[in-house]
Amino acid sequence: MSELQKGVTIRIAGNTQLPCLLALRAKGYRVWLDYHRLGGPEDTNPDYQLHYQAECAGGYFSSTTPEELLGLVAMWEVRGNDWRLKPGEGAIDDELHAASRTFDQDGNELPG
């Protein structure tokens, strides 16, 4: 029985970042990380924002997390250069919201 037949549950967490980067490399993408300084030169203790980046076959992708980066690559691989939303496709957002559920802090579903 394959891994897909057994089923899997994955949620973004600390243990998903490196597998996402490794998946991108396995797909042939060059992956790198840059730090962007937040605040000006007068800031003696600045914060930095991470920019994960990937490039392959003329495509360039950038995000703030490896999971987002892999998601952008997957979207582009499926939709191609014409990846932007097309007329009539926005209805999926309405469908998801209409079918969504609400849970309390203990994971119990709340009545709609």
PDB file of C-alpha atoms in Angstrom:
ATOM      1  CA  MET A   1       0.000   0.000   0.000  1.00  0.00           C
ATOM      2  CA  SER A   2       1.450   3.406  -0.992  1.00  0.00           C
ATOM      3  CA  GLU A   3       1.730   6.384   1.355  1.00  0.00           C
ATOM      4  CA  LEU A   4      -1.162   8.082  -0.466  1.00  0.00           C
ATOM      5  CA  GLN A   5      -3.413   5.057   0.030  1.00  0.00           C
ATOM      6  CA  LYS A   6      -2.693   5.056   3.783  1.00  0.00           C
ATOM      7  CA  GLY A   7      -3.731   8.701   4.068  1.00  0.00           C
ATOM      8  CA  VAL A   8      -1.817  11.624   5.457  1.00  0.00           C
ATOM      9  CA  THR A   9      -2.469  14.723   7.518  1.00  0.00           C
ATOM     10  CA  ILE A  10      -0.074  17.654   7.217  1.00  0.00           C
ATOM     11  CA  ARG A  11      -0.371  21.120   8.706  1.00  0.00           C
ATOM     12  CA  ILE A  12       2.220  23.887   8.470  1.00  0.00           C
ATOM     13  CA  ALA A  13       4.506  23.579  11.477  1.00  0.00           C
ATOM     14  CA  GLY A  14       8.180  23.725  12.313  1.00  0.00           C
ATOM     15  CA  ASN A  15       8.734  20.309  10.773  1.00  0.00           C
ATOM     16  CA  THR A  16       7.374  21.215   7.305  1.00  0.00           C
ATOM     17  CA  GLN A  17       9.852  23.932   6.296  1.00  0.00           C
ATOM     18  CA  LEU A  18      12.873  21.803   5.417  1.00  0.00           C
ATOM     19  CA  PRO A  19      10.846  19.122   3.573  1.00  0.00           C
ATOM     20  CA  CYS A  20       9.301  21.908   1.449  1.00  0.00           C
ATOM     21  CA  LEU A  21      12.749  23.243   0.535  1.00  0.00           C
ATOM     22  CA  LEU A  22      13.980  19.725  -0.216  1.00  0.00           C
ATOM     23  CA  ALA A  23      10.908  19.101  -2.413  1.00  0.00           C
ATOM     24  CA  LEU A  24      11.689  22.236  -4.398  1.00  0.00           C
ATOM     25  CA  ARG A  25      15.288  21.115  -4.910  1.00  0.00           C
ATOM     26  CA  ALA A  26      14.105  17.639  -5.933  1.00  0.00           C
ATOM     27  CA  LYS A  27      11.885  19.305  -8.541  1.00  0.00           C
ATOM     28  CA  GLY A  28      14.993  21.019  -9.964  1.00  0.00           C
ATOM     29  CA  TYR A  29      14.562  24.482  -8.462  1.00  0.00           C
ATOM     30  CA  ARG A  30      17.495  26.541  -7.232  1.00  0.00           C
ATOM     31  CA  VAL A  31      16.542  27.695  -3.726  1.00  0.00           C
ATOM     32  CA  TRP A  32      18.067  30.498  -1.645  1.00  0.00           C
ATOM     33  CA  LEU A  33      17.313  32.782   1.278  1.00  0.00           C
ATOM     34  CA  ASP A  34      17.800  36.536   1.684  1.00  0.00           C
ATOM     35  CA  TYR A  35      17.241  38.672   4.764  1.00  0.00           C
ATOM     36  CA  HIS A  36      15.565  42.054   4.281  1.00  0.00           C
ATOM     37  CA  ARG A  37      16.262  44.568   7.020  1.00  0.00           C
ATOM     38  CA  LEU A  38      13.193  46.305   8.440  1.00  0.00           C
ATOM     39  CA  GLY A  39      13.843  49.818   9.688  1.00  0.00           C
ATOM     40  CA  GLY A  40      16.408  52.401   8.700  1.00  0.00           C
ATOM     41  CA  PRO A  41      20.108  52.763   9.436  1.00  0.00           C
ATOM     42  CA  GLU A  42      19.335  54.578  12.697  1.00  0.00           C
ATOM     43  CA  ASP A  43      17.726  51.426  14.079  1.00  0.00           C
ATOM     44  CA  THR A  44      20.407  49.795  16.262  1.00  0.00           C
ATOM     45  CA  ASN A  45      18.438  46.558  16.774  1.00  0.00           C
ATOM     46  CA  PRO A  46      16.529  46.039  13.522  1.00  0.00           C
ATOM     47  CA  ASP A  47      14.189  43.205  12.692  1.00  0.00           C
ATOM     48  CA  TYR A  48      14.642  41.215   9.507  1.00  0.00           C
ATOM     49  CA  GLN A  49      12.145  39.568   7.193  1.00  0.00           C
ATOM     50  CA  LEU A  50      13.064  36.299   5.513  1.00  0.00           C
ATOM     51  CA  HIS A  51      12.629  36.039   1.764  1.00  0.00           C
ATOM     52  CA  TYR A  52      12.767  32.445   0.513  1.00  0.00           C
ATOM     53  CA  GLN A  53      13.306  32.292  -3.224  1.00  0.00           C
ATOM     54  CA  ALA A  54      13.283  29.670  -5.953  1.00  0.00           C
ATOM     55  CA  GLU A  55      14.134  29.755  -9.622  1.00  0.00           C
ATOM     56  CA  CYS A  56      13.876  27.230 -12.435  1.00  0.00           C
ATOM     57  CA  ALA A  57      13.224  27.266 -16.186  1.00  0.00           C
ATOM     58  CA  GLY A  58      12.746  31.020 -16.315  1.00  0.00           C
ATOM     59  CA  GLY A  59      10.374  31.128 -13.349  1.00  0.00           C
ATOM     60  CA  TYR A  60      11.180  33.134 -10.217  1.00  0.00           C
ATOM     61  CA  PHE A  61       9.232  32.774  -6.965  1.00  0.00           C
ATOM     62  CA  SER A  62       9.531  34.566  -3.614  1.00  0.00           C
ATOM     63  CA  SER A  63       7.766  34.226  -0.268  1.00  0.00           C
ATOM     64  CA  THR A  64       8.243  34.595   3.473  1.00  0.00           C
ATOM     65  CA  THR A  65       8.021  30.849   4.250  1.00  0.00           C
ATOM     66  CA  PRO A  66       9.151  27.651   2.490  1.00  0.00           C
ATOM     67  CA  GLU A  67       5.567  26.340   2.575  1.00  0.00           C
ATOM     68  CA  GLU A  68       4.307  29.430   0.751  1.00  0.00           C
ATOM     69  CA  LEU A  69       7.155  29.122  -1.742  1.00  0.00           C
ATOM     70  CA  LEU A  70       6.273  25.518  -2.586  1.00  0.00           C
ATOM     71  CA  GLY A  71       2.615  26.536  -2.895  1.00  0.00           C
ATOM     72  CA  LEU A  72       3.432  29.289  -5.394  1.00  0.00           C
ATOM     73  CA  VAL A  73       5.535  26.884  -7.438  1.00  0.00           C
ATOM     74  CA  ALA A  74       2.749  24.266  -7.397  1.00  0.00           C
ATOM     75  CA  MET A  75       0.181  26.881  -8.467  1.00  0.00           C
ATOM     76  CA  TRP A  76       2.376  27.981 -11.367  1.00  0.00           C
ATOM     77  CA  GLU A  77       3.124  24.408 -12.426  1.00  0.00           C
ATOM     78  CA  VAL A  78      -0.620  23.714 -12.635  1.00  0.00           C
ATOM     79  CA  ARG A  79      -1.825  27.053 -14.057  1.00  0.00           C
ATOM     80  CA  GLY A  80       1.240  28.172 -16.040  1.00  0.00           C
ATOM     81  CA  ASN A  81       2.105  31.749 -16.931  1.00  0.00           C
ATOM     82  CA  ASP A  82      -1.598  32.572 -17.086  1.00  0.00           C
ATOM     83  CA  TRP A  83      -1.906  31.780 -13.346  1.00  0.00           C
ATOM     84  CA  ARG A  84      -3.984  34.830 -12.380  1.00  0.00           C
ATOM     85  CA  LEU A  85      -7.645  34.543 -11.452  1.00  0.00           C
ATOM     86  CA  LYS A  86      -9.951  34.331 -14.450  1.00  0.00           C
ATOM     87  CA  PRO A  87     -13.566  35.522 -14.658  1.00  0.00           C
ATOM     88  CA  GLY A  88     -15.868  33.153 -12.791  1.00  0.00           C
ATOM     89  CA  GLU A  89     -13.117  31.407 -10.821  1.00  0.00           C
ATOM     90  CA  GLY A  90     -13.607  33.512  -7.680  1.00  0.00           C
ATOM     91  CA  ALA A  91     -16.701  31.510  -6.765  1.00  0.00           C
ATOM     92  CA  ILE A  92     -14.510  28.928  -5.003  1.00  0.00           C
ATOM     93  CA  ASP A  93     -13.938  31.437  -2.199  1.00  0.00           C
ATOM     94  CA  ASP A  94     -17.693  31.808  -1.704  1.00  0.00           C
ATOM     95  CA  GLU A  95     -18.112  28.004  -1.774  1.00  0.00           C
ATOM     96  CA  LEU A  96     -15.408  27.471   0.863  1.00  0.00           C
ATOM     97  CA  HIS A  97     -16.827  30.117   3.185  1.00  0.00           C
ATOM     98  CA  ALA A  98     -20.370  28.795   2.805  1.00  0.00           C
ATOM     99  CA  ALA A  99     -19.265  25.242   3.642  1.00  0.00           C
ATOM    100  CA  SER A 100     -16.856  26.202   6.448  1.00  0.00           C
ATOM    101  CA  ARG A 101     -17.242  25.083  10.051  1.00  0.00           C
ATOM    102  CA  THR A 102     -16.324  26.839  13.322  1.00  0.00           C
ATOM    103  CA  PHE A 103     -14.593  25.117  16.227  1.00  0.00           C
ATOM    104  CA  ASP A 104     -13.946  26.149  19.832  1.00  0.00           C
ATOM    105  CA  GLN A 105     -10.534  26.055  21.482  1.00  0.00           C
ATOM    106  CA  ASP A 106     -10.978  22.372  22.396  1.00  0.00           C
ATOM    107  CA  GLY A 107     -11.719  21.339  18.807  1.00  0.00           C
ATOM    108  CA  ASN A 108     -15.474  20.937  19.277  1.00  0.00           C
ATOM    109  CA  GLU A 109     -17.562  22.012  16.333  1.00  0.00           C
ATOM    110  CA  LEU A 110     -19.833  24.928  17.189  1.00  0.00           C
ATOM    111  CA  PRO A 111     -23.388  25.030  15.858  1.00  0.00           C
ATOM    112  CA  GLY A 112     -23.825  27.156  12.769  1.00  0.00           C
TER     113      GLY A 112
END
